Amino acid sequence: MHRIAIVGGGTGGTVLANRLADELQSELEAGEVDLTLITADPNHVYKPTFLYVPFGKKTVDDAKRPIDELVDRRVDLTIGRVIDIDTDRQKLAFADSSVLGYDQLVLATGANLEPEAVPGLADGGHHFYGPEGAERLRDELAEFTEGHLVLSVVGVPHMCPAAPVEFTLMVDDWLREQGRREDVEITYTYPINRAHGLESIADWATDLFEERDVTLETFFNVEEIDPDNEVIETVEGTELDYDLLVAIPPHAGSDLVIDAGLGDDGWVDVDKHTLEATAAENVYAIGDVADVPTSKAGSVAHYEAGVVADRIASRARGTVPTATYDGKTVCFLEAGMDEATFIEFTYGEEPYVREPSKPLHWAKLGYNESYWLTARGLL
Amino acid sequence: MTATIEPDVTIDSRDAACPGPLMDLIGKVKTLEAGTVVELQTTERNSTTDVPEWLEEAGHDLLEIESRDDHWSLYIEVN
Ligand SMILES: Cc1cc2nc3c(=O)[nH]c(=O)nc-3n(C[C@H](O)[C@H](O)[C@H](O)COP(=O)(O)OP(=O)(O)OC[C@H]3O[C@@H](n4cnc5c(N)ncnc54)[C@H](O)[C@@H]3O)c2cc1C
């Protein structure tokens, strides 16, 4: 019996489990392969939905579905949290002290938000990166009629590098629709010397910010927030007052990864093409937890899942794996409330940003709807 | 030349894509005392311009940029 274990039932883990159920159909039916998906949350969460919650366009409930409705019945689904990985003995340990052995393991445990890493941020800042944050921001925005709104990218790397630019362009448009834009000043801050890590997006966003009267602050690394006086202090020595702070909080990998010796900073060190862990045999990582030089995005998790499914299926059949990941990343970017653009690129490539249009906005919304078919492996 | 620079802290950001190396440096510098010498190793050419610009902005010193076989080493003194 060849035992395959996947930890994490988000985008990467779910797509991978369903792909493997298909690819190894005959081996699973013959009882030669065992495929287990372990996930802490009985719901599968589609995080891109959270971008729309602050504007009242989606609800937090729209973002989740029970995972057992999405996973192929040939997959053993275990709801539980893995608390320890022993890569020498090839075993996973759970909180109830049970243990599961594996022959091949995939980590797809995602990224965690860590607002506590910056003093004052948890009290002083809002965000739309999780369900509670997005709802709290929705309530705050509904009542925000005037003042200084600051969108600050505090943590890099973070999930969906496009989302802060999208939120800024959306909130500008949304406030105009509400007739409140003239009473709200908007500032966008980014840690490096331009508006975004990718130069083409930085150039595109800088032009749009100028057009839409959004102030851009670069080399802005938040050191501390003073929630009482509503001031942001930076490592560079700047101070910025705000009335409503929307911050992209720092992200962290997990202690599970650190304790297992798979990556010092909580992200799994992997070969960027094979996605195999550099510190252990028979371990892969996909999605946000994998340390590869591209965005922490669902599309990346999706393409990586396809590659790892092929590699694992080859190993399970005793053949040499050949599939590799070239860094393919695809992102839709909202440029307001009713137009969007689209980019795609591979490792080391600079994306080309198309002119935003209404059809691309509808394509993004359409993709979000059809996501549930993607997760099930049908698209 | 740089053979004489002995870093107190080395940050290995080789293979990280932009802005990874600069962000690794910023994250680390926050935790270091004045006078600490840091070596930042990077394979990203942009780091050789982005990092000096940030050092200027944040008030730290660039000691040297060394081009190695497969990466650049940037030496920095924290102020
Ligand atoms: C606001 C927002 C907008 C976004 N927009 C886009 C977009 O437009 N396009 C795009 O491509 N991406 C977007 N993303 C990013 C995308 O959501 C993530 O990159 C994607 O979810 C990563 O998938 P993953 O499988 O790595 O992790 P996740 O989907 O986060 O799943 C991780 C899973 O692992 C489980 N888990 C964690 N630890 C354990 C453990 N120890 N034991 C068991 N289970 C565990 C969790 O419960 C969870 O189910 C957005 C993200 C946000 C926050």
Short mmCIF file of C-alpha atoms and ligand atoms in Angstrom, two decimals:
data_model
loop_
_atom_site.label_atom_id
_atom_site.label_comp_id
_atom_site.label_asym_id
_atom_site.label_seq_id
_atom_site.Cartn_x
_atom_site.Cartn_y
_atom_site.Cartn_z
CA MET A 1 0.00 0.00 0.00
CA HIS A 2 1.37 3.40 -1.03
CA ARG A 3 0.19 6.09 1.43
CA ILE A 4 -0.26 9.68 0.24
CA ALA A 5 -1.12 12.36 2.81
CA ILE A 6 -2.08 15.97 2.07
CA VAL A 7 -2.29 18.47 4.94
CA GLY A 8 -4.56 21.49 4.34
CA GLY A 9 -7.93 21.62 2.60
CA GLY A 10 -7.68 25.09 1.05
CA THR A 11 -7.28 25.79 -2.65
CA GLY A 12 -4.05 23.84 -3.12
CA GLY A 13 -4.87 20.78 -1.00
CA THR A 14 -8.40 20.37 -2.36
CA VAL A 15 -7.44 20.70 -6.03
CA LEU A 16 -4.56 18.28 -5.44
CA ALA A 17 -6.68 15.65 -3.64
CA ASN A 18 -9.28 15.69 -6.43
CA ARG A 19 -6.62 15.55 -9.18
CA LEU A 20 -4.95 12.57 -7.52
CA ALA A 21 -8.28 10.78 -7.06
CA ASP A 22 -8.66 10.99 -10.85
CA GLU A 23 -5.09 10.24 -11.82
CA LEU A 24 -4.79 7.25 -9.49
CA GLN A 25 -8.33 5.99 -9.98
CA SER A 26 -7.39 2.40 -10.83
CA GLU A 27 -4.71 2.17 -8.11
CA LEU A 28 -7.19 3.48 -5.53
CA GLU A 29 -9.84 1.02 -6.63
CA ALA A 30 -7.34 -1.85 -6.52
CA GLY A 31 -6.41 -0.87 -2.95
CA GLU A 32 -2.76 -0.21 -3.93
CA VAL A 33 -2.88 3.46 -2.97
CA ASP A 34 -4.36 5.26 0.02
CA LEU A 35 -5.10 8.97 -0.32
CA THR A 36 -5.82 11.08 2.78
CA LEU A 37 -6.65 14.78 3.02
CA ILE A 38 -6.30 16.22 6.51
CA THR A 39 -7.69 19.65 7.22
CA ALA A 40 -8.35 21.63 10.37
CA ASP A 41 -11.50 23.41 9.16
CA PRO A 42 -14.64 21.47 8.14
CA ASN A 43 -15.32 24.34 5.73
CA HIS A 44 -13.37 25.16 2.62
CA VAL A 45 -12.79 28.92 2.49
CA TYR A 46 -12.43 30.85 -0.77
CA LYS A 47 -10.60 33.95 0.44
CA PRO A 48 -10.90 36.17 -2.68
CA THR A 49 -14.56 36.68 -1.65
CA PHE A 50 -13.38 38.77 1.34
CA LEU A 51 -12.33 41.62 -0.99
CA TYR A 52 -16.01 42.28 -1.75
CA VAL A 53 -17.34 42.02 1.82
CA PRO A 54 -16.33 45.57 2.97
CA PHE A 55 -18.37 47.01 0.09
CA GLY A 56 -21.44 44.91 0.90
CA LYS A 57 -21.17 43.02 -2.40
CA LYS A 58 -20.61 39.58 -0.80
CA THR A 59 -21.03 38.06 2.62
CA VAL A 60 -18.63 35.97 4.65
CA ASP A 61 -20.96 32.98 4.18
CA ASP A 62 -20.50 33.26 0.41
CA ALA A 63 -16.82 32.41 0.99
CA LYS A 64 -17.32 28.96 2.48
CA ARG A 65 -18.66 25.52 1.66
CA PRO A 66 -18.43 22.26 3.64
CA ILE A 67 -15.26 20.56 2.43
CA ASP A 68 -16.89 17.14 2.25
CA GLU A 69 -19.08 18.46 -0.60
CA LEU A 70 -15.98 19.38 -2.61
CA VAL A 71 -13.74 16.36 -2.16
CA ASP A 72 -13.93 13.20 -4.27
CA ARG A 73 -15.38 10.26 -2.31
CA ARG A 74 -12.26 8.17 -3.01
CA VAL A 75 -10.28 10.53 -0.77
CA ASP A 76 -10.18 9.76 2.98
CA LEU A 77 -11.12 13.09 4.52
CA THR A 78 -9.94 13.70 8.08
CA ILE A 79 -10.98 16.85 9.93
CA GLY A 80 -8.20 17.49 12.42
CA ARG A 81 -5.09 19.53 13.05
CA VAL A 82 -1.64 18.09 12.43
CA ILE A 83 0.61 19.19 15.30
CA ASP A 84 3.87 17.46 14.46
CA ILE A 85 5.68 16.11 11.41
CA ASP A 86 8.44 13.54 11.77
CA THR A 87 10.12 13.50 8.37
CA ASP A 88 12.61 10.74 9.36
CA ARG A 89 9.95 8.24 10.41
CA GLN A 90 7.49 9.66 7.85
CA LYS A 91 4.69 10.18 10.37
CA LEU A 92 2.17 12.90 11.23
CA ALA A 93 0.91 13.45 14.77
CA PHE A 94 -2.51 14.85 15.79
CA ALA A 95 -3.68 16.65 18.94
CA ASP A 96 -5.52 13.52 20.19
CA SER A 97 -2.12 11.69 20.05
CA SER A 98 -3.07 9.60 17.03
CA VAL A 99 -0.45 9.12 14.31
CA LEU A 100 -0.57 8.66 10.53
CA GLY A 101 2.29 7.24 8.47
CA TYR A 102 2.93 8.38 4.88
CA ASP A 103 5.05 7.47 1.89
CA GLN A 104 4.55 10.86 0.23
CA LEU A 105 3.44 14.00 2.04
CA VAL A 106 2.21 17.36 0.73
CA LEU A 107 1.94 20.43 2.91
CA ALA A 108 -0.71 22.92 1.78
CA THR A 109 -1.34 24.67 5.08
CA GLY A 110 -1.43 28.24 3.69
CA ALA A 111 -0.39 31.46 5.41
CA ASN A 112 -1.47 32.87 8.77
CA LEU A 113 -2.22 36.49 9.61
CA GLU A 114 -0.08 37.99 12.35
CA PRO A 115 -1.27 41.51 13.21
CA GLU A 116 0.28 41.13 16.69
CA ALA A 117 3.73 41.28 15.10
CA VAL A 118 3.40 45.09 14.86
CA PRO A 119 2.67 46.98 18.11
CA GLY A 120 -0.74 48.67 18.02
CA LEU A 121 -1.82 47.15 14.72
CA ALA A 122 -4.41 44.72 16.11
CA ASP A 123 -6.14 47.62 17.91
CA GLY A 124 -5.57 50.41 15.44
CA GLY A 125 -5.93 48.71 12.06
CA HIS A 126 -8.65 47.07 10.02
CA HIS A 127 -8.20 44.47 7.29
CA PHE A 128 -10.17 42.43 4.78
CA TYR A 129 -7.96 39.33 4.82
CA GLY A 130 -10.18 37.20 7.05
CA PRO A 131 -13.91 36.86 7.82
CA GLU A 132 -14.10 38.89 11.04
CA GLY A 133 -11.79 41.60 9.74
CA ALA A 134 -13.79 41.99 6.52
CA GLU A 135 -17.09 42.30 8.41
CA ARG A 136 -15.68 44.80 10.90
CA LEU A 137 -14.29 46.88 8.02
CA ARG A 138 -17.68 46.76 6.24
CA ASP A 139 -19.37 48.23 9.34
CA GLU A 140 -16.67 50.86 9.73
CA LEU A 141 -16.75 51.91 6.07
CA ALA A 142 -20.54 52.21 6.14
CA GLU A 143 -20.16 54.96 8.72
CA PHE A 144 -17.02 56.58 7.38
CA THR A 145 -18.22 59.83 5.89
CA GLU A 146 -15.10 61.98 6.10
CA GLY A 147 -11.43 61.92 7.06
CA HIS A 148 -8.18 60.23 6.05
CA LEU A 149 -8.33 56.62 4.88
CA VAL A 150 -4.92 54.96 4.76
CA LEU A 151 -4.32 51.63 3.02
CA SER A 152 -0.99 50.41 4.30
CA VAL A 153 0.83 47.31 3.11
CA VAL A 154 2.52 46.37 6.35
CA GLY A 155 3.48 42.78 5.67
CA VAL A 156 5.40 41.50 2.65
CA PRO A 157 5.06 38.75 1.49
CA HIS A 158 1.31 38.58 1.82
CA MET A 159 -1.54 36.72 0.14
CA CYS A 160 -2.64 38.13 -3.22
CA PRO A 161 -0.16 40.94 -3.90
CA ALA A 162 -2.80 42.59 -6.08
CA ALA A 163 -5.46 42.93 -3.38
CA PRO A 164 -4.18 46.16 -1.71
CA VAL A 165 -4.12 48.00 -5.05
CA GLU A 166 -7.54 46.57 -5.89
CA PHE A 167 -9.01 47.63 -2.55
CA THR A 168 -7.66 51.18 -2.98
CA LEU A 169 -9.13 51.58 -6.47
CA MET A 170 -12.41 50.01 -5.34
CA VAL A 171 -12.79 52.15 -2.25
CA ASP A 172 -12.11 55.29 -4.31
CA ASP A 173 -14.85 54.32 -6.77
CA TRP A 174 -17.24 53.16 -4.04
CA LEU A 175 -16.89 56.44 -2.13
CA ARG A 176 -17.57 58.36 -5.36
CA GLU A 177 -20.73 56.28 -5.89
CA GLN A 178 -21.76 57.13 -2.35
CA GLY A 179 -21.09 60.82 -2.91
CA ARG A 180 -18.50 60.88 -0.11
CA ARG A 181 -15.23 60.92 -2.01
CA GLU A 182 -14.70 64.66 -1.71
CA ASP A 183 -14.66 64.43 2.06
CA VAL A 184 -12.25 61.50 2.19
CA GLU A 185 -8.54 61.72 1.58
CA ILE A 186 -6.94 58.41 0.51
CA THR A 187 -3.29 57.39 0.98
CA TYR A 188 -1.71 54.11 -0.14
CA THR A 189 1.63 53.07 1.39
CA TYR A 190 4.11 50.40 0.27
CA PRO A 191 7.40 49.23 1.86
CA ILE A 192 9.73 49.58 -1.13
CA ASN A 193 10.52 52.46 -3.48
CA ARG A 194 7.48 51.94 -5.72
CA ALA A 195 3.79 51.07 -5.40
CA HIS A 196 4.16 47.31 -5.91
CA GLY A 197 6.79 44.54 -6.03
CA LEU A 198 6.22 43.97 -9.77
CA GLU A 199 7.36 47.00 -11.73
CA SER A 200 4.64 46.88 -14.37
CA ILE A 201 1.90 46.82 -11.72
CA ALA A 202 3.68 49.57 -9.80
CA ASP A 203 3.72 51.79 -12.93
CA TRP A 204 0.10 51.01 -13.73
CA ALA A 205 -1.09 51.66 -10.17
CA THR A 206 0.95 54.87 -9.83
CA ASP A 207 -0.72 56.38 -12.90
CA LEU A 208 -4.18 55.39 -11.71
CA PHE A 209 -3.54 56.70 -8.18
CA GLU A 210 -2.54 60.03 -9.67
CA GLU A 211 -5.64 60.13 -11.85
CA ARG A 212 -7.89 59.30 -8.93
CA ASP A 213 -6.30 61.56 -6.38
CA VAL A 214 -4.80 58.84 -4.19
CA THR A 215 -1.59 59.88 -2.41
CA LEU A 216 1.24 57.36 -2.74
CA GLU A 217 3.83 56.93 0.05
CA THR A 218 6.74 54.61 -0.70
CA PHE A 219 9.60 53.27 1.46
CA PHE A 220 7.00 53.12 4.18
CA ASN A 221 7.71 50.31 6.68
CA VAL A 222 5.37 50.43 9.63
CA GLU A 223 7.14 50.13 12.96
CA GLU A 224 4.32 50.94 15.33
CA ILE A 225 0.71 52.17 15.42
CA ASP A 226 -0.55 54.51 18.11
CA PRO A 227 -4.28 53.69 18.14
CA ASP A 228 -5.14 56.37 20.71
CA ASN A 229 -3.71 59.22 18.67
CA GLU A 230 -4.31 57.49 15.31
CA VAL A 231 -0.73 57.81 14.11
CA ILE A 232 1.46 55.38 12.12
CA GLU A 233 5.20 55.50 12.78
CA THR A 234 7.67 54.02 10.33
CA VAL A 235 11.14 52.53 10.44
CA GLU A 236 12.19 55.37 8.10
CA GLY A 237 11.13 57.93 10.70
CA THR A 238 7.88 59.13 9.04
CA GLU A 239 4.65 59.79 10.96
CA LEU A 240 1.28 59.61 9.26
CA ASP A 241 -2.12 60.46 10.82
CA TYR A 242 -5.15 58.41 9.89
CA ASP A 243 -8.85 58.25 10.66
CA LEU A 244 -9.42 54.82 9.17
CA LEU A 245 -6.46 52.48 8.75
CA VAL A 246 -6.84 49.47 6.46
CA ALA A 247 -3.65 47.47 6.85
CA ILE A 248 -2.40 44.33 5.15
CA PRO A 249 -1.10 42.57 8.27
CA PRO A 250 2.18 40.65 8.38
CA HIS A 251 1.81 37.02 7.35
CA ALA A 252 3.54 34.00 8.87
CA GLY A 253 4.02 30.42 7.77
CA SER A 254 3.69 27.95 10.61
CA ASP A 255 5.54 26.59 13.61
CA LEU A 256 4.73 23.14 12.27
CA VAL A 257 7.15 23.84 9.41
CA ILE A 258 9.83 25.32 11.68
CA ASP A 259 9.61 22.47 14.20
CA ALA A 260 9.85 19.88 11.42
CA GLY A 261 13.05 21.56 10.17
CA LEU A 262 11.48 22.26 6.78
CA GLY A 263 12.08 26.03 6.75
CA ASP A 264 13.48 28.43 9.36
CA ASP A 265 10.91 31.15 8.82
CA GLY A 266 7.77 28.97 8.66
CA TRP A 267 7.65 28.71 4.86
CA VAL A 268 8.76 25.37 3.41
CA ASP A 269 12.05 25.59 1.48
CA VAL A 270 11.41 23.81 -1.80
CA ASP A 271 12.96 23.41 -5.22
CA LYS A 272 11.00 26.02 -7.20
CA HIS A 273 10.43 23.64 -10.14
CA THR A 274 9.78 20.28 -8.48
CA LEU A 275 8.20 21.71 -5.29
CA GLU A 276 10.05 19.05 -3.28
CA ALA A 277 11.24 20.09 0.17
CA THR A 278 14.97 20.67 0.28
CA ALA A 279 15.35 19.43 3.87
CA ALA A 280 13.46 16.11 3.72
CA GLU A 281 12.68 13.23 1.40
CA ASN A 282 9.18 12.55 0.08
CA VAL A 283 7.79 15.89 1.21
CA TYR A 284 6.29 18.53 -1.11
CA ALA A 285 4.79 21.93 -0.43
CA ILE A 286 2.28 23.85 -2.54
CA GLY A 287 0.36 27.10 -2.20
CA ASP A 288 1.11 29.90 0.22
CA VAL A 289 3.24 27.77 2.56
CA ALA A 290 5.79 26.99 -0.19
CA ASP A 291 8.67 29.42 -0.46
CA VAL A 292 8.85 30.05 -4.21
CA PRO A 293 9.69 33.34 -5.94
CA THR A 294 6.21 34.23 -7.09
CA SER A 295 2.95 35.52 -5.60
CA LYS A 296 1.05 33.87 -2.76
CA ALA A 297 -2.03 33.41 -4.95
CA GLY A 298 -4.73 30.82 -5.46
CA SER A 299 -3.78 30.44 -9.11
CA VAL A 300 -0.25 29.51 -8.04
CA ALA A 301 -1.60 26.91 -5.58
CA HIS A 302 -3.78 25.56 -8.38
CA TYR A 303 -0.99 25.17 -10.98
CA GLU A 304 1.38 23.78 -8.36
CA ALA A 305 -1.25 21.20 -7.36
CA GLY A 306 -1.37 19.99 -10.98
CA VAL A 307 2.40 19.54 -11.09
CA VAL A 308 2.61 17.79 -7.73
CA ALA A 309 -0.31 15.50 -8.63
CA ASP A 310 1.67 14.32 -11.68
CA ARG A 311 4.86 13.85 -9.69
CA ILE A 312 3.16 11.96 -6.87
CA ALA A 313 1.19 9.74 -9.26
CA SER A 314 4.44 8.86 -11.09
CA ARG A 315 6.16 7.94 -7.82
CA ALA A 316 3.14 5.90 -6.67
CA ARG A 317 3.39 3.93 -9.92
CA GLY A 318 7.15 3.53 -9.62
CA THR A 319 8.00 5.74 -12.61
CA VAL A 320 10.25 8.80 -12.73
CA PRO A 321 8.37 12.08 -12.23
CA THR A 322 8.94 14.69 -14.96
CA ALA A 323 6.31 17.41 -14.42
CA THR A 324 7.72 20.76 -13.29
CA TYR A 325 6.31 24.16 -12.30
CA ASP A 326 7.51 27.20 -14.28
CA GLY A 327 6.09 29.82 -11.91
CA LYS A 328 2.87 30.39 -13.86
CA THR A 329 0.75 32.98 -12.05
CA VAL A 330 -2.55 34.43 -13.22
CA CYS A 331 -4.38 37.31 -11.54
CA PHE A 332 -7.43 39.40 -12.24
CA LEU A 333 -7.15 42.89 -10.78
CA GLU A 334 -10.17 45.04 -10.03
CA ALA A 335 -9.53 48.63 -11.14
CA GLY A 336 -12.71 50.00 -9.56
CA MET A 337 -16.21 48.70 -8.81
CA ASP A 338 -17.01 47.73 -12.41
CA GLU A 339 -13.81 47.29 -14.39
CA ALA A 340 -10.81 45.02 -14.07
CA THR A 341 -7.61 43.95 -15.78
CA PHE A 342 -5.73 40.69 -16.02
CA ILE A 343 -2.08 39.60 -15.87
CA GLU A 344 -0.15 36.37 -16.29
CA PHE A 345 3.54 35.63 -15.93
CA THR A 346 6.12 32.93 -15.09
CA TYR A 347 9.30 32.99 -12.97
CA GLY A 348 11.43 36.03 -13.70
CA GLU A 349 8.95 37.43 -16.22
CA GLU A 350 7.45 40.92 -15.98
CA PRO A 351 3.67 40.83 -16.58
CA TYR A 352 1.96 43.04 -19.13
CA VAL A 353 -0.98 44.97 -17.66
CA ARG A 354 -3.91 45.22 -20.08
CA GLU A 355 -6.26 48.19 -20.27
CA PRO A 356 -9.00 47.66 -17.62
CA SER A 357 -12.45 46.86 -19.00
CA LYS A 358 -15.95 45.90 -17.87
CA PRO A 359 -15.79 42.41 -19.50
CA LEU A 360 -12.68 41.61 -17.45
CA HIS A 361 -14.51 42.66 -14.29
CA TRP A 362 -17.34 40.27 -15.17
CA ALA A 363 -14.77 37.60 -15.98
CA LYS A 364 -13.31 37.97 -12.47
CA LEU A 365 -16.75 37.67 -10.88
CA GLY A 366 -17.53 34.72 -13.15
CA TYR A 367 -14.30 33.02 -12.16
CA ASN A 368 -15.15 33.53 -8.49
CA GLU A 369 -18.52 31.83 -9.04
CA SER A 370 -17.08 28.92 -11.00
CA TYR A 371 -14.32 28.49 -8.39
CA TRP A 372 -16.37 25.79 -6.68
CA LEU A 373 -16.09 23.67 -9.82
CA THR A 374 -12.34 24.36 -9.95
CA ALA A 375 -11.86 23.16 -6.38
CA ARG A 376 -13.73 19.96 -7.23
CA GLY A 377 -11.36 19.37 -10.12
CA LEU A 378 -14.07 19.88 -12.75
CA LEU A 379 -12.48 22.98 -14.33
CA MET B 1 38.72 45.92 -0.11
CA THR B 2 35.90 43.82 1.23
CA ALA B 3 37.98 40.92 2.36
CA THR B 4 38.38 42.94 5.52
CA ILE B 5 34.63 43.34 6.18
CA GLU B 6 33.51 40.74 8.70
CA PRO B 7 29.70 40.81 9.02
CA ASP B 8 28.04 40.22 12.41
CA VAL B 9 24.92 38.98 10.66
CA THR B 10 24.49 37.37 7.24
CA ILE B 11 21.14 37.34 5.47
CA ASP B 12 20.90 34.78 2.69
CA SER B 13 18.27 36.08 0.25
CA ARG B 14 19.69 34.34 -2.78
CA ASP B 15 16.96 33.19 -5.18
CA ALA B 16 14.34 35.44 -3.57
CA ALA B 17 12.48 37.59 -6.10
CA CYS B 18 12.16 41.34 -5.72
CA PRO B 19 11.29 42.81 -3.22
CA GLY B 20 12.25 39.76 -1.11
CA PRO B 21 15.91 40.67 -0.38
CA LEU B 22 15.09 44.27 0.58
CA MET B 23 12.20 43.11 2.77
CA ASP B 24 14.43 40.50 4.42
CA LEU B 25 16.91 43.25 5.20
CA ILE B 26 14.29 45.68 6.53
CA GLY B 27 12.79 42.96 8.74
CA LYS B 28 16.20 42.13 10.20
CA VAL B 29 17.51 45.68 10.61
CA LYS B 30 14.53 46.48 12.85
CA THR B 31 15.88 43.99 15.39
CA LEU B 32 19.57 45.00 15.31
CA GLU B 33 21.57 47.43 17.41
CA ALA B 34 23.47 50.39 16.01
CA GLY B 35 26.94 49.43 14.80
CA THR B 36 25.94 45.95 13.63
CA VAL B 37 27.41 45.01 10.26
CA VAL B 38 25.12 43.02 8.00
CA GLU B 39 25.89 41.12 4.81
CA LEU B 40 22.90 40.76 2.49
CA GLN B 41 23.35 38.08 -0.16
CA THR B 42 21.11 38.50 -3.20
CA THR B 43 20.79 37.20 -6.74
CA GLU B 44 18.34 39.98 -7.66
CA ARG B 45 20.08 42.75 -9.64
CA ASN B 46 17.48 45.33 -8.52
CA SER B 47 18.72 44.92 -4.94
CA THR B 48 21.93 46.69 -5.87
CA THR B 49 19.92 49.88 -6.48
CA ASP B 50 16.84 49.40 -4.25
CA VAL B 51 18.83 48.60 -1.11
CA PRO B 52 21.15 51.65 -1.25
CA GLU B 53 18.11 53.87 -1.87
CA TRP B 54 16.34 52.47 1.20
CA LEU B 55 19.48 52.80 3.34
CA GLU B 56 19.65 56.45 2.41
CA GLU B 57 15.97 56.93 3.29
CA ALA B 58 16.21 55.07 6.60
CA GLY B 59 19.61 56.49 7.57
CA HIS B 60 21.85 53.41 7.56
CA ASP B 61 25.27 53.13 5.86
CA LEU B 62 26.18 51.17 2.78
CA LEU B 63 29.75 49.94 3.26
CA GLU B 64 30.36 47.99 0.06
CA ILE B 65 28.73 46.06 -2.76
CA GLU B 66 30.69 42.99 -3.85
CA SER B 67 29.90 41.05 -7.00
CA ARG B 68 30.49 37.33 -6.33
CA ASP B 69 30.37 34.44 -8.83
CA ASP B 70 26.66 33.79 -8.47
CA HIS B 71 25.35 36.61 -6.27
CA TRP B 72 25.94 40.08 -4.86
CA SER B 73 26.99 40.74 -1.26
CA LEU B 74 25.87 44.09 0.13
CA TYR B 75 27.54 45.19 3.36
CA ILE B 76 25.55 47.50 5.59
CA GLU B 77 26.16 49.18 8.91
CA VAL B 78 23.08 49.77 11.06
CA ASN B 79 22.76 53.26 12.59
C1 LIG C 1 -8.63 39.16 0.38
C2 LIG C 1 -7.93 38.13 -0.46
C3 LIG C 1 -8.10 38.16 -1.83
C4 LIG C 1 -7.47 37.23 -2.63
N1 LIG C 1 -7.66 37.29 -3.99
C5 LIG C 1 -7.06 36.39 -4.78
C6 LIG C 1 -7.29 36.42 -6.20
O1 LIG C 1 -8.04 37.24 -6.73
N2 LIG C 1 -6.63 35.50 -6.96
C7 LIG C 1 -5.79 34.58 -6.41
O2 LIG C 1 -5.22 33.78 -7.16
N3 LIG C 1 -5.58 34.51 -5.07
C8 LIG C 1 -6.19 35.39 -4.26
N4 LIG C 1 -5.98 35.33 -2.89
C9 LIG C 1 -4.99 34.40 -2.33
C10 LIG C 1 -5.51 32.98 -2.17
O3 LIG C 1 -6.70 32.97 -1.42
C11 LIG C 1 -4.46 32.11 -1.47
O4 LIG C 1 -3.23 32.28 -2.11
C12 LIG C 1 -4.86 30.63 -1.50
O5 LIG C 1 -5.98 30.42 -0.69
C13 LIG C 1 -3.71 29.73 -1.06
O6 LIG C 1 -4.13 28.41 -1.02
P1 LIG C 1 -3.48 27.37 -0.03
O7 LIG C 1 -4.06 26.05 -0.39
O8 LIG C 1 -2.03 27.52 0.00
O9 LIG C 1 -3.96 27.82 1.43
P2 LIG C 1 -5.40 28.09 2.05
O10 LIG C 1 -6.41 28.21 0.97
O11 LIG C 1 -5.23 29.21 2.99
O12 LIG C 1 -5.72 26.77 2.87
C14 LIG C 1 -4.94 26.31 3.96
C15 LIG C 1 -5.70 25.20 4.66
O13 LIG C 1 -4.83 24.50 5.54
C16 LIG C 1 -5.53 24.21 6.74
N5 LIG C 1 -4.51 24.01 7.79
C17 LIG C 1 -3.58 24.91 8.21
N6 LIG C 1 -2.78 24.36 9.15
C18 LIG C 1 -3.21 23.07 9.33
C19 LIG C 1 -2.78 21.99 10.18
N7 LIG C 1 -1.76 22.13 11.01
N8 LIG C 1 -3.47 20.83 10.12
C20 LIG C 1 -4.52 20.68 9.28
N9 LIG C 1 -4.96 21.67 8.44
C21 LIG C 1 -4.31 22.85 8.47
C22 LIG C 1 -6.43 25.42 6.94
O14 LIG C 1 -7.51 25.13 7.79
C23 LIG C 1 -6.88 25.68 5.49
O15 LIG C 1 -7.99 24.90 5.16
C24 LIG C 1 -6.63 36.24 -2.04
C25 LIG C 1 -6.47 36.20 -0.66
C26 LIG C 1 -7.11 37.13 0.14
C27 LIG C 1 -6.93 37.08 1.63
#
